[in-house]
Coordinates of C-alpha atoms and ligand atoms in Angstrom, one line a residue:
Chain A
M19 CA 170.6 13.0 210.4
L20 CA 168.1 14.0 207.7
Q21 CA 164.4 14.1 208.1
V22 CA 162.2 15.0 205.2
E23 CA 158.4 15.6 205.7
N24 CA 155.9 15.9 203.0
L25 CA 158.4 17.5 200.7
T26 CA 157.1 19.0 197.4
K27 CA 158.8 20.8 194.5
H28 CA 156.7 22.2 191.7
Y29 CA 158.3 23.8 188.6
P30 CA 156.5 26.0 186.2
A31 CA 155.7 23.9 183.1
R32 CA 158.2 24.7 180.3
G33 CA 155.7 24.8 177.5
R34 CA 154.9 28.5 177.3
G35 CA 152.9 30.6 174.8
L36 CA 154.3 33.7 173.2
F37 CA 152.5 36.0 175.7
T38 CA 151.1 33.7 178.3
R39 CA 152.8 31.6 180.9
D40 CA 151.7 28.0 181.1
P41 CA 149.9 28.0 184.4
R42 CA 150.5 24.3 184.9
R43 CA 153.1 22.9 187.2
V44 CA 155.6 20.1 186.9
R45 CA 155.3 18.1 190.1
A46 CA 158.8 16.9 190.2
V47 CA 158.6 15.9 193.9
D48 CA 155.2 15.5 195.4
G49 CA 154.7 14.9 199.1
V50 CA 157.7 12.8 199.9
S51 CA 158.7 11.8 203.5
F52 CA 161.7 9.8 204.6
E53 CA 164.6 9.8 207.0
V54 CA 168.3 9.1 206.7
K55 CA 170.0 8.1 209.9
A56 CA 173.5 9.0 210.8
G57 CA 176.0 6.7 209.0
E58 CA 173.2 5.1 207.0
V59 CA 173.2 4.5 203.2
V60 CA 169.8 5.2 201.7
A61 CA 169.4 4.6 197.9
V62 CA 166.9 6.4 195.8
V63 CA 165.9 4.4 192.8
G64 CA 163.4 5.0 189.9
E65 CA 163.1 5.7 186.2
S66 CA 164.6 8.7 184.5
G67 CA 162.5 11.9 185.2
C68 CA 160.8 10.6 188.4
G69 CA 162.4 13.3 190.5
K70 CA 165.4 11.7 192.1
S71 CA 167.8 14.6 191.4
T72 CA 165.3 17.1 192.4
L73 CA 164.8 15.3 195.7
G74 CA 168.6 15.1 196.3
R75 CA 169.0 18.8 195.7
L76 CA 166.1 19.7 197.9
A77 CA 167.5 17.6 200.7
I78 CA 170.6 19.8 201.0
R79 CA 168.8 22.9 199.9
L80 CA 170.4 23.5 196.6
L81 CA 166.8 24.0 195.6
E82 CA 164.0 25.7 197.4
P83 CA 161.1 23.5 198.3
T84 CA 157.5 24.5 197.3
S85 CA 156.3 23.0 200.6
G86 CA 157.2 20.5 203.3
S87 CA 160.0 20.5 205.8
I88 CA 163.6 19.4 205.9
R89 CA 165.6 18.9 209.0
L90 CA 169.3 18.3 208.9
G91 CA 171.2 17.3 212.0
G92 CA 168.3 18.4 214.1
T93 CA 167.9 21.9 212.6
D94 CA 165.1 23.0 210.4
I95 CA 166.7 24.0 207.1
T96 CA 163.5 24.3 205.0
S97 CA 163.7 28.0 204.5
L98 CA 167.2 29.0 205.4
K99 CA 168.8 31.8 203.3
G100 CA 172.1 33.5 202.7
E101 CA 174.8 33.0 205.4
A102 CA 172.7 30.4 207.4
L103 CA 172.1 28.4 204.3
R104 CA 175.8 28.4 203.4
E105 CA 176.6 27.0 206.9
I106 CA 174.8 23.7 206.2
R107 CA 177.4 23.1 203.4
L108 CA 179.8 22.1 206.2
T109 CA 177.4 19.3 207.1
A110 CA 176.0 18.2 203.8
Q111 CA 177.8 17.9 200.5
I112 CA 177.0 16.5 197.0
V113 CA 178.8 14.6 194.3
F114 CA 177.4 15.1 190.8
Q115 CA 176.8 12.7 188.0
D116 CA 178.7 14.5 185.3
P117 CA 182.4 14.3 186.0
F118 CA 183.1 16.6 183.1
G119 CA 180.7 19.5 183.8
S120 CA 181.1 19.6 187.5
L121 CA 184.7 20.8 187.5
N122 CA 185.5 24.3 186.5
P123 CA 187.6 23.9 183.3
R124 CA 189.9 26.8 184.2
M125 CA 190.6 25.7 187.7
T126 CA 193.4 23.2 188.6
V127 CA 192.3 20.1 190.4
G128 CA 194.0 21.4 193.5
A129 CA 192.1 24.7 193.4
S130 CA 188.8 22.9 192.9
I131 CA 189.4 20.7 196.0
A132 CA 190.6 23.7 198.0
Y133 CA 187.6 25.7 197.0
P134 CA 185.2 24.6 199.8
L135 CA 188.1 25.0 202.3
R136 CA 188.6 28.6 201.1
V137 CA 185.1 29.8 200.8
N138 CA 184.2 28.4 204.2
R139 CA 187.4 29.9 205.7
L140 CA 188.4 26.6 207.3
F141 CA 192.0 27.7 207.2
G142 CA 193.5 31.1 207.8
R143 CA 193.3 33.4 204.8
A144 CA 197.0 33.3 204.3
D145 CA 197.6 29.7 205.2
G146 CA 198.2 28.4 201.7
A147 CA 200.6 25.7 202.9
A148 CA 198.1 24.2 205.2
I149 CA 195.5 24.2 202.5
A150 CA 197.9 22.6 200.1
R151 CA 198.7 19.9 202.6
R152 CA 195.0 19.2 203.1
V153 CA 194.5 19.0 199.4
D154 CA 197.3 16.5 199.0
E155 CA 195.9 14.4 201.8
L156 CA 192.4 14.5 200.2
L157 CA 193.9 13.5 196.8
E158 CA 195.6 10.5 198.4
R159 CA 192.5 9.6 200.2
V160 CA 190.5 9.3 196.9
G161 CA 193.2 7.4 195.2
L162 CA 195.0 10.2 193.3
N163 CA 198.3 11.7 194.3
A164 CA 199.7 15.1 195.0
A165 CA 201.0 15.5 191.4
H166 CA 197.4 15.7 190.3
A167 CA 196.8 19.0 192.1
R168 CA 198.4 21.0 189.3
R169 CA 196.4 19.3 186.6
L170 CA 193.5 20.8 184.7
P171 CA 190.3 18.7 184.6
H172 CA 190.6 18.0 180.8
E173 CA 193.9 16.2 181.5
L174 CA 192.2 13.6 183.6
S175 CA 190.0 10.5 182.8
G176 CA 186.4 10.4 183.8
G177 CA 187.1 8.2 186.8
Q178 CA 189.9 10.5 188.0
R179 CA 187.7 13.5 187.6
Q180 CA 184.9 11.9 189.6
R181 CA 187.5 11.2 192.4
V182 CA 188.3 14.9 192.3
G183 CA 184.6 15.6 192.8
I184 CA 184.6 13.2 195.7
A185 CA 187.7 14.8 197.3
R186 CA 186.0 18.2 197.0
A187 CA 182.8 16.9 198.6
I188 CA 184.6 15.3 201.6
A189 CA 187.0 18.2 202.1
V190 CA 184.9 19.8 204.8
N191 CA 184.3 16.5 206.6
P192 CA 180.5 16.4 205.9
K193 CA 178.1 14.1 207.8
L194 CA 175.8 13.6 204.8
L195 CA 176.7 13.1 201.2
V196 CA 174.1 13.3 198.4
L197 CA 175.4 11.2 195.5
D198 CA 173.5 11.9 192.3
E199 CA 174.2 9.0 190.0
P200 CA 177.9 9.3 190.8
V201 CA 179.0 6.4 188.7
A202 CA 176.5 6.5 185.9
A203 CA 178.9 8.3 183.6
L204 CA 181.8 5.9 184.2
D205 CA 182.8 2.7 182.4
L206 CA 182.2 -0.5 184.3
S207 CA 185.7 -1.0 185.8
A208 CA 185.8 2.6 187.0
Q209 CA 182.3 2.2 188.4
A210 CA 183.4 -0.7 190.5
R211 CA 186.5 1.1 191.8
V212 CA 184.6 4.3 192.6
L213 CA 181.8 2.3 194.4
N214 CA 184.5 0.7 196.5
L215 CA 185.9 4.1 197.3
F216 CA 182.5 5.2 198.5
K217 CA 182.2 2.2 200.7
E218 CA 185.6 2.8 202.2
L219 CA 185.0 6.5 202.8
Q220 CA 181.6 5.7 204.4
R221 CA 183.2 3.2 206.8
E222 CA 186.1 5.4 207.7
M223 CA 184.3 8.8 208.0
G224 CA 180.9 7.4 209.2
M225 CA 179.1 9.6 206.7
A226 CA 175.4 9.0 205.7
Y227 CA 174.7 8.7 202.0
L228 CA 171.6 9.6 200.0
F229 CA 172.7 7.5 197.0
I230 CA 170.7 8.3 193.9
T231 CA 170.8 5.7 191.2
H232 CA 168.8 4.1 188.4
D233 CA 170.9 1.0 188.6
L234 CA 169.5 -1.5 191.0
S235 CA 172.7 -3.5 191.3
V236 CA 174.4 -0.4 192.5
A237 CA 171.6 0.1 195.0
E238 CA 171.9 -3.5 196.1
Y239 CA 175.6 -3.2 196.5
M240 CA 175.6 0.1 198.4
A241 CA 172.3 0.6 200.3
D242 CA 171.1 -0.2 203.8
R243 CA 167.7 1.0 202.8
I244 CA 166.0 1.8 199.5
L245 CA 163.4 4.4 198.5
V246 CA 161.6 3.7 195.3
M247 CA 160.2 6.7 193.5
Y248 CA 157.6 6.9 190.8
A249 CA 156.5 10.1 189.1
G250 CA 157.5 12.4 192.0
K251 CA 156.1 10.1 194.7
L252 CA 157.6 7.5 197.0
V253 CA 155.9 4.2 196.2
E254 CA 157.9 1.9 198.5
T255 CA 160.6 2.1 201.1
G256 CA 162.3 -0.6 203.1
G257 CA 165.5 -2.4 204.0
R258 CA 167.6 -3.6 201.1
L259 CA 166.8 -7.3 201.7
A260 CA 163.1 -6.8 202.2
L261 CA 162.9 -4.9 198.9
F262 CA 164.9 -7.3 196.9
Q263 CA 163.3 -10.4 198.4
A264 CA 159.7 -9.3 198.9
P265 CA 158.9 -6.2 197.0
R266 CA 155.2 -5.3 197.6
H267 CA 154.4 -2.5 195.2
P268 CA 153.6 -3.6 191.7
Y269 CA 156.0 -1.0 190.4
T270 CA 158.8 -2.2 192.6
Q271 CA 158.0 -5.8 191.6
A272 CA 158.3 -4.9 187.9
L273 CA 161.3 -2.8 188.4
F274 CA 163.2 -5.4 190.4
S275 CA 162.1 -8.4 188.4
A276 CA 164.5 -7.6 185.6
A277 CA 167.4 -7.4 188.1
M278 CA 166.3 -10.5 189.9
L279 CA 165.9 -12.4 186.7
R280 CA 169.5 -11.6 185.8
S281 CA 170.8 -12.9 189.0
G282 CA 168.5 -16.0 188.9
R283 CA 166.3 -14.9 191.8
A284 CA 163.1 -14.6 189.7
S285 CA 161.7 -16.9 187.1
E286 CA 160.0 -14.3 184.9
E287 CA 160.4 -10.7 184.2
T288 CA 157.4 -8.4 184.5
I289 CA 157.6 -6.1 181.5
L290 CA 156.4 -2.5 182.2
E291 CA 154.5 -1.2 179.2
G292 CA 153.9 2.4 178.4
D293 CA 155.6 5.5 179.8
P294 CA 155.4 7.1 183.2
P295 CA 152.6 9.6 183.4
S296 CA 153.4 13.2 182.6
P297 CA 154.4 14.9 185.9
I298 CA 152.5 17.9 184.7
D299 CA 149.1 18.0 186.5
P300 CA 148.8 14.2 186.8
L301 CA 145.4 12.5 186.9
P302 CA 143.8 11.8 190.2
G303 CA 144.4 8.4 191.8
C304 CA 147.5 6.3 191.9
R305 CA 150.2 7.6 189.6
F306 CA 151.0 4.1 188.5
N307 CA 147.5 3.1 187.5
T308 CA 148.1 3.6 183.8
R309 CA 150.7 0.8 183.8
C310 CA 149.7 -1.4 186.7
P311 CA 148.7 -4.9 185.9
H312 CA 146.3 -4.9 188.9
A313 CA 144.8 -1.5 188.6
G314 CA 141.1 -1.3 189.4
E315 CA 138.4 1.4 189.9
V316 CA 139.8 2.6 193.2
C317 CA 143.2 3.2 191.7
R318 CA 141.8 5.7 189.3
A319 CA 139.8 7.4 192.0
A320 CA 142.0 7.6 195.2
E321 CA 145.6 8.0 195.8
P322 CA 146.9 5.2 198.0
A323 CA 148.6 6.2 201.3
M324 CA 151.8 4.6 202.5
S325 CA 150.9 1.4 204.4
A326 CA 153.3 0.3 207.1
L327 CA 154.4 -3.3 206.6
D328 CA 156.8 -5.1 208.8
D329 CA 159.9 -3.5 210.2
G330 CA 160.3 -0.2 208.4
H331 CA 159.0 -1.6 205.2
G332 CA 156.2 0.4 203.6
A333 CA 154.4 0.6 200.2
A334 CA 151.7 2.9 198.8
C335 CA 149.3 0.6 197.0
H336 CA 145.6 -0.2 197.3
L337 CA 146.4 -3.9 197.2
L338 CA 147.8 -3.4 200.7
T339 CA 144.9 -1.5 202.1
G340 CA 142.4 -4.2 201.1
K341 CA 140.6 -1.8 198.8
L342 CA 141.7 -3.8 195.8
R343 CA 142.0 -7.5 195.0
R344 CA 145.0 -8.9 193.1
S345 CA 144.0 -9.8 189.5
G346 CA 145.4 -12.9 187.8
Chain B
M8 CA 191.3 -1.6 197.5
A9 CA 194.4 -1.2 195.5
V10 CA 194.6 2.1 193.9
T11 CA 196.9 2.7 191.0
P12 CA 197.0 6.4 190.1
E13 CA 197.5 6.7 186.4
I14 CA 199.2 9.9 185.5
A15 CA 199.9 10.2 181.8
P16 CA 202.5 12.7 180.7
V17 CA 200.6 15.7 179.4
E18 CA 202.0 18.5 177.4
R19 CA 201.1 21.7 179.1
P20 CA 200.2 24.7 177.0
V21 CA 203.2 27.0 176.7
W22 CA 203.3 30.6 175.7
R23 CA 205.1 30.5 172.3
P24 CA 204.3 33.6 170.4
W25 CA 206.1 32.4 167.3
A26 CA 204.1 29.1 167.1
L27 CA 201.0 31.2 167.6
M28 CA 201.9 33.4 164.7
T29 CA 202.7 30.7 162.3
R30 CA 199.7 28.6 163.2
H31 CA 197.3 31.6 163.1
K32 CA 198.2 33.5 160.0
S33 CA 195.5 36.1 160.5
I34 CA 197.0 37.0 163.9
A35 CA 200.4 37.3 162.3
A36 CA 199.1 39.6 159.5
G37 CA 197.0 41.6 161.9
S38 CA 199.6 42.2 164.5
A39 CA 202.2 43.1 161.8
I40 CA 199.9 45.9 160.5
V41 CA 198.8 47.1 163.9
L42 CA 202.4 47.1 165.2
L43 CA 203.5 49.1 162.3
V44 CA 200.8 51.7 162.9
V45 CA 201.6 51.8 166.6
L46 CA 205.3 52.4 165.8
M47 CA 204.3 55.1 163.4
A48 CA 202.2 56.8 166.1
L49 CA 204.8 56.5 168.8
L50 CA 207.7 57.7 166.7
A51 CA 205.8 60.5 165.0
P52 CA 207.6 63.2 167.0
V53 CA 211.0 61.7 166.0
L54 CA 210.4 60.6 162.4
S55 CA 207.9 63.0 161.0
P56 CA 209.7 65.6 158.8
Y57 CA 207.5 68.6 160.0
D58 CA 205.3 69.7 162.8
P59 CA 201.8 68.3 162.1
N60 CA 200.2 71.8 162.0
E61 CA 203.0 73.6 160.2
V62 CA 201.5 75.4 157.2
H63 CA 203.5 76.1 154.0
P64 CA 201.2 78.3 151.9
L65 CA 203.5 78.0 148.9
D66 CA 203.4 74.3 148.8
R67 CA 199.6 73.9 148.9
L68 CA 198.3 70.6 147.4
K69 CA 201.7 69.4 146.3
P70 CA 201.2 65.9 144.7
I71 CA 202.6 62.7 146.0
G72 CA 206.3 62.3 145.5
S73 CA 207.1 66.1 145.4
P74 CA 210.5 66.9 146.9
G75 CA 210.2 67.4 150.6
Y76 CA 206.6 66.0 150.6
L77 CA 206.8 62.3 150.1
L78 CA 203.1 61.9 150.3
G79 CA 202.2 65.4 149.1
A80 CA 200.7 68.3 151.0
D81 CA 197.1 69.4 151.7
Q82 CA 195.3 72.7 151.0
Q83 CA 197.3 74.6 153.6
G84 CA 200.5 73.0 152.5
R85 CA 200.8 70.7 155.6
D86 CA 202.8 67.6 155.0
M87 CA 200.5 64.6 154.5
L88 CA 203.0 62.0 155.7
T89 CA 203.5 64.0 159.0
R90 CA 199.8 64.3 159.5
L91 CA 199.1 60.7 158.7
M92 CA 201.7 59.6 161.3
W93 CA 200.3 61.9 164.0
G94 CA 196.7 61.0 163.0
A95 CA 197.4 57.4 163.8
R96 CA 197.4 58.3 167.5
S97 CA 193.7 59.2 167.7
S98 CA 192.7 56.3 165.5
L99 CA 194.5 53.8 167.8
A100 CA 193.2 55.4 170.9
I101 CA 189.7 55.2 169.5
A102 CA 190.1 51.6 168.5
V103 CA 191.5 50.4 171.9
L104 CA 190.3 52.6 174.8
P105 CA 186.5 52.7 174.4
L106 CA 186.5 48.9 173.8
S107 CA 188.6 48.1 176.8
I108 CA 186.6 50.4 179.2
S109 CA 183.2 49.2 177.9
A110 CA 184.4 45.6 178.1
I111 CA 185.2 46.0 181.8
I112 CA 181.8 47.7 182.5
G113 CA 180.0 45.2 180.3
L114 CA 181.6 42.3 182.1
A115 CA 180.5 43.6 185.5
L116 CA 177.0 44.4 184.4
G117 CA 176.5 41.3 182.4
A118 CA 177.8 39.0 185.1
I119 CA 175.6 40.7 187.7
A120 CA 172.5 40.6 185.5
G121 CA 173.1 37.1 184.3
Y122 CA 174.1 35.4 187.6
L123 CA 172.0 37.2 190.1
G124 CA 169.0 37.5 187.8
R125 CA 165.7 38.9 189.3
L126 CA 165.7 42.6 189.9
S127 CA 169.2 43.3 188.8
E128 CA 168.5 41.4 185.5
T129 CA 165.4 43.4 184.8
L130 CA 167.0 46.7 185.7
I131 CA 170.2 46.2 183.8
M132 CA 169.0 44.4 180.7
R133 CA 165.7 46.4 180.2
G134 CA 167.7 49.5 180.9
M135 CA 170.1 48.6 178.0
D136 CA 167.1 47.9 175.8
V137 CA 165.3 51.2 176.5
V138 CA 168.2 53.6 176.6
F139 CA 170.2 52.0 173.9
G140 CA 167.4 50.9 171.5
L141 CA 168.7 53.6 169.1
P142 CA 171.0 52.7 166.2
P143 CA 174.6 53.0 167.6
I144 CA 175.6 55.6 165.0
L145 CA 172.7 57.9 166.0
L146 CA 173.4 57.4 169.6
A147 CA 177.1 58.2 169.1
I148 CA 176.2 61.3 167.2
A149 CA 173.7 62.4 169.8
V150 CA 176.2 61.8 172.7
S151 CA 179.0 63.5 170.8
A152 CA 176.8 66.5 170.0
T153 CA 175.8 66.8 173.6
L154 CA 179.2 66.4 175.1
G155 CA 180.9 68.6 172.5
P156 CA 183.8 67.8 170.2
G157 CA 187.2 66.5 171.1
L158 CA 189.1 63.2 171.4
V159 CA 188.1 62.5 175.0
N160 CA 184.4 63.2 174.4
L161 CA 184.5 61.1 171.3
M162 CA 186.0 58.2 173.2
L163 CA 183.4 58.7 176.0
S164 CA 180.6 58.6 173.5
L165 CA 182.0 55.4 171.9
T166 CA 182.3 53.8 175.3
I167 CA 178.7 54.5 176.0
V168 CA 177.6 53.1 172.7
L169 CA 179.7 50.0 173.3
I170 CA 178.4 49.2 176.8
P171 CA 175.1 47.6 175.8
P172 CA 176.5 45.1 173.3
M173 CA 179.3 44.2 175.7
T174 CA 176.8 43.7 178.5
R175 CA 174.6 41.6 176.3
V176 CA 177.4 39.3 175.1
T177 CA 178.6 38.8 178.7
Y178 CA 175.0 38.3 179.9
Q179 CA 174.4 35.6 177.3
V180 CA 177.6 33.8 178.2
V181 CA 176.8 34.0 181.9
V182 CA 173.3 32.8 181.6
G183 CA 174.7 29.7 179.9
L184 CA 177.5 29.3 182.5
K185 CA 175.0 29.5 185.3
E186 CA 173.4 26.2 184.2
Q187 CA 176.8 24.5 184.3
A188 CA 177.3 21.8 186.9
F189 CA 180.5 23.4 188.2
V190 CA 178.6 26.6 189.1
E191 CA 176.1 24.5 191.1
A192 CA 179.1 22.7 192.6
A193 CA 180.5 26.0 193.8
R194 CA 177.2 26.8 195.4
A195 CA 177.2 23.4 197.0
A196 CA 180.7 24.1 198.3
G197 CA 179.3 27.0 200.2
A198 CA 180.4 30.0 198.1
S199 CA 178.4 33.2 198.1
S200 CA 177.1 34.7 194.9
F201 CA 179.9 37.3 195.0
Q202 CA 182.5 34.6 195.3
I203 CA 180.9 32.6 192.5
I204 CA 180.9 35.5 190.2
F205 CA 184.6 36.2 190.8
S206 CA 185.9 32.7 190.9
Q207 CA 183.6 30.8 188.5
I208 CA 181.7 33.2 186.3
L209 CA 184.1 35.9 185.3
P210 CA 187.1 33.7 184.5
N211 CA 184.9 31.7 182.1
S212 CA 183.2 34.7 180.5
L213 CA 186.4 36.7 180.0
A214 CA 187.5 34.9 176.8
P215 CA 184.2 35.3 174.9
T216 CA 183.9 38.9 175.8
I217 CA 187.5 39.8 174.9
A218 CA 187.0 37.9 171.7
Y219 CA 183.9 39.9 170.9
A220 CA 185.7 43.2 171.8
A221 CA 188.7 42.3 169.6
S222 CA 186.4 41.6 166.6
L223 CA 185.0 45.1 166.9
A224 CA 188.3 47.1 167.0
G225 CA 188.4 47.4 163.2
A226 CA 184.9 48.7 163.1
M227 CA 185.7 51.2 165.8
V228 CA 188.5 52.7 163.7
V229 CA 186.0 53.4 160.9
F230 CA 183.3 54.5 163.3
G231 CA 185.5 57.0 165.1
A232 CA 186.8 58.4 161.8
G233 CA 183.2 58.8 160.7
I234 CA 182.3 60.8 163.7
S235 CA 185.3 63.1 163.2
F236 CA 184.5 63.2 159.5
I237 CA 181.1 64.8 160.2
G238 CA 182.8 67.3 162.5
L239 CA 181.7 65.9 165.9
G240 CA 185.0 64.3 166.9
I241 CA 188.5 65.6 166.6
Q242 CA 188.6 69.3 165.8
P243 CA 190.9 71.1 163.4
P244 CA 193.7 71.7 163.2
D245 CA 194.5 68.4 165.2
P246 CA 195.5 65.7 162.8
D247 CA 193.0 62.9 162.5
W248 CA 192.3 60.5 159.6
G249 CA 188.6 61.1 159.6
R250 CA 189.0 64.8 159.8
M251 CA 191.6 64.7 157.0
I252 CA 189.2 63.0 154.6
N253 CA 186.8 65.8 155.3
D254 CA 189.6 68.4 154.6
G255 CA 190.2 66.9 151.2
R256 CA 186.6 66.7 150.2
E257 CA 186.5 70.0 148.2
V258 CA 189.5 69.0 146.1
L259 CA 188.6 65.4 145.7
D260 CA 188.3 65.5 141.9
L261 CA 191.5 67.5 141.3
K262 CA 193.8 66.4 144.1
P263 CA 192.4 63.1 145.3
H264 CA 195.4 62.2 147.4
V265 CA 194.3 64.6 150.2
S266 CA 191.3 62.4 151.0
T267 CA 192.4 59.1 149.6
L268 CA 195.5 58.7 151.7
P269 CA 193.8 58.9 155.1
G270 CA 191.0 56.7 153.7
L271 CA 193.6 54.1 152.8
A272 CA 195.2 54.4 156.2
I273 CA 191.8 53.8 157.9
F274 CA 191.2 50.9 155.6
V275 CA 194.6 49.3 156.3
L276 CA 194.4 49.8 160.1
A277 CA 190.8 48.5 160.2
A278 CA 191.8 45.5 158.2
G279 CA 194.8 44.9 160.5
F280 CA 192.5 45.0 163.6
N281 CA 190.0 42.7 161.9
F282 CA 192.6 40.1 161.1
L283 CA 193.9 40.3 164.7
G284 CA 190.5 40.3 166.1
D285 CA 189.3 37.3 164.1
G286 CA 192.5 35.5 165.1
V287 CA 192.0 36.3 168.8
R288 CA 188.4 35.2 168.6
D289 CA 189.3 31.9 167.0
L290 CA 191.9 31.4 169.7
L291 CA 189.8 32.4 172.7
D292 CA 186.3 31.4 171.9
P293 CA 185.9 27.6 172.2
R294 CA 182.8 27.7 170.1
M295 CA 184.9 28.8 167.2
R296 CA 187.7 26.4 167.8
Q297 CA 188.0 23.2 165.8
Ligands
ATP24 N1 164.4 23.5 186.3 C1 163.3 22.7 185.9 N2 162.2 23.3 185.4 C2 161.2 22.6 185.0 N3 161.1 21.2 185.1 C3 162.1 20.6 185.7 C4 163.3 21.3 186.1 N4 164.2 20.4 186.6 C5 163.6 19.2 186.5 N5 162.4 19.3 185.9 C6 161.4 18.2 185.7 O1 161.2 17.6 186.9 C7 161.1 16.2 186.7 C8 162.1 15.5 187.6 O2 163.4 15.8 187.2 P1 164.7 15.1 187.9 O3 165.9 15.7 187.2 O4 164.6 15.3 189.4 O5 164.5 13.6 187.5 P2 165.6 12.4 187.8 O6 164.8 11.3 188.4 O7 166.8 12.9 188.4 O8 165.8 12.0 186.3 P3 167.2 11.4 185.6 O9 167.3 10.0 186.0 O10 167.0 11.6 184.2 O11 168.3 12.2 186.2 C9 161.3 15.9 185.2 O12 160.1 15.8 184.6 C10 162.0 17.2 184.8 O13 161.6 17.4 183.4
MG25 MG1 168.9 13.0 187.8

């Protein structure tokens, strides 16, 4: 469904002198490769600022990559423009984190949901009745009802608004949904209900999800496979069970230990000290070496490549290449 | 999963002019004044006692309250009340038309520069900076002097002067809107830039731009009168408030009413537009709303 090779996105650094541009680059996403199969739910987890949203937007070409390649449904979409780029919107859609900002405050709920149908001319130009029927159907599908179509976003709760965002995203029957922290802004009970809605929709429509979250319990509930990101890089990928039961990268181990502790599956929590490195021109070597309890000389000198472990499980750490011995 | 749609009864906004007036006193005061002037201008042919250019050499400089001349007469014996009523027409046209036209042009240019960015942004915004870096009053004088006198040319020159600020206000709003998630959502939905500008950007930049335009109407009355005062706008003998102040200049110390009455009219209309404009701005611009 989605194949991403060596994908990189650099932003110009924001710090800028009065007359000179800062020549440095923010490496928001740096050489990331992964695949999402049809109907598969792949979660992307990692700390704030590690590049999850950038990755999700690149995957469906809401952003232009600096380098690398993206294939969607077999076609190379890396450098599509204009009309050709707009065509992939019928295949890949996105649900945003912010249920307040992602709906036009002056458009009714019905108009927002009809918008992708109209701009893609999925119905005849004059076929208002057919569009209205489809909008009602979508509203019901996401747990709202036809009466909501005439409402303005500010009249709805956060959970209802997020459902409107979901209805808008599935309106064109996409094959892939990028979900960028779609429940992070909701309260716990709304989170649970919206997550269940995602499960149902996925089962019924057979969509693949690229599910971005910083909440590991959400990833565990939703994902078939998990990608762990750290400072713009993938550090570990694998099936949900493998990652939760036998994480191999020290970062994953630390990240997951807190969640495991809470559910009684770990005896102690590894506390991560310090902050992630600045994504602006990072030091050579492993990005994690400044916080890693096992870091040695090799970690400051060379960047570890992704080592294939069993069965689709992989991690990028010198411990796994034999170049470094575990300390303690 | 059991889904219980929760639909709370919501009061929808209703168009109730009376509630609007009582809640926003400045709109009430402003619209009362402006409405009065509009009526005066419209009914001038019916209500005014004389023809605006009718001279009565024997009644020159009659004071206020003279029989037949409720507000006195000027140096040529023309009835002040009549000329004030007719003069309201150009003042109103100057307050409303250049603002409306420049707002439409500014919305289009600002939306294009702000949303499309790149070359269009550089061309439009730097163009505004370069050509319109002059103080507006100098620019208006230069354009009026070039085009020649008259109401139409005066309005044209005011329109030109107003385009850069209108464009900048819209541009700033659009640059902010562009970052909003709902604009990215429209892009993700598959909309073209053109569709996004029309369906997402313009509807949301209309209110701030209109609010800005409304807040300038009072200043335009004064500005336009100023241009006519210095002789570059409305030409004699056509009645115009700015022109009338100039007419009374030579007799200001002896017969102050000839200049003072049109000055007062300008002040009152400008104040009316300012009240109305401030009210409209408070109403439309969410940043000003409580
Ligand atoms: N338009 C931009 N210009 C410059 N830097 C940017 C831009 N967008 C993102 N960045 C930087 O790129 C990095 C990755 O950002 P991104 O939003 O992808 O992170 P994230 O993992 O989604 O974080 P969060 O959990 O906070 O949403 C951050 O350091 C961010 O500051
Ligand atoms: Mg994010």
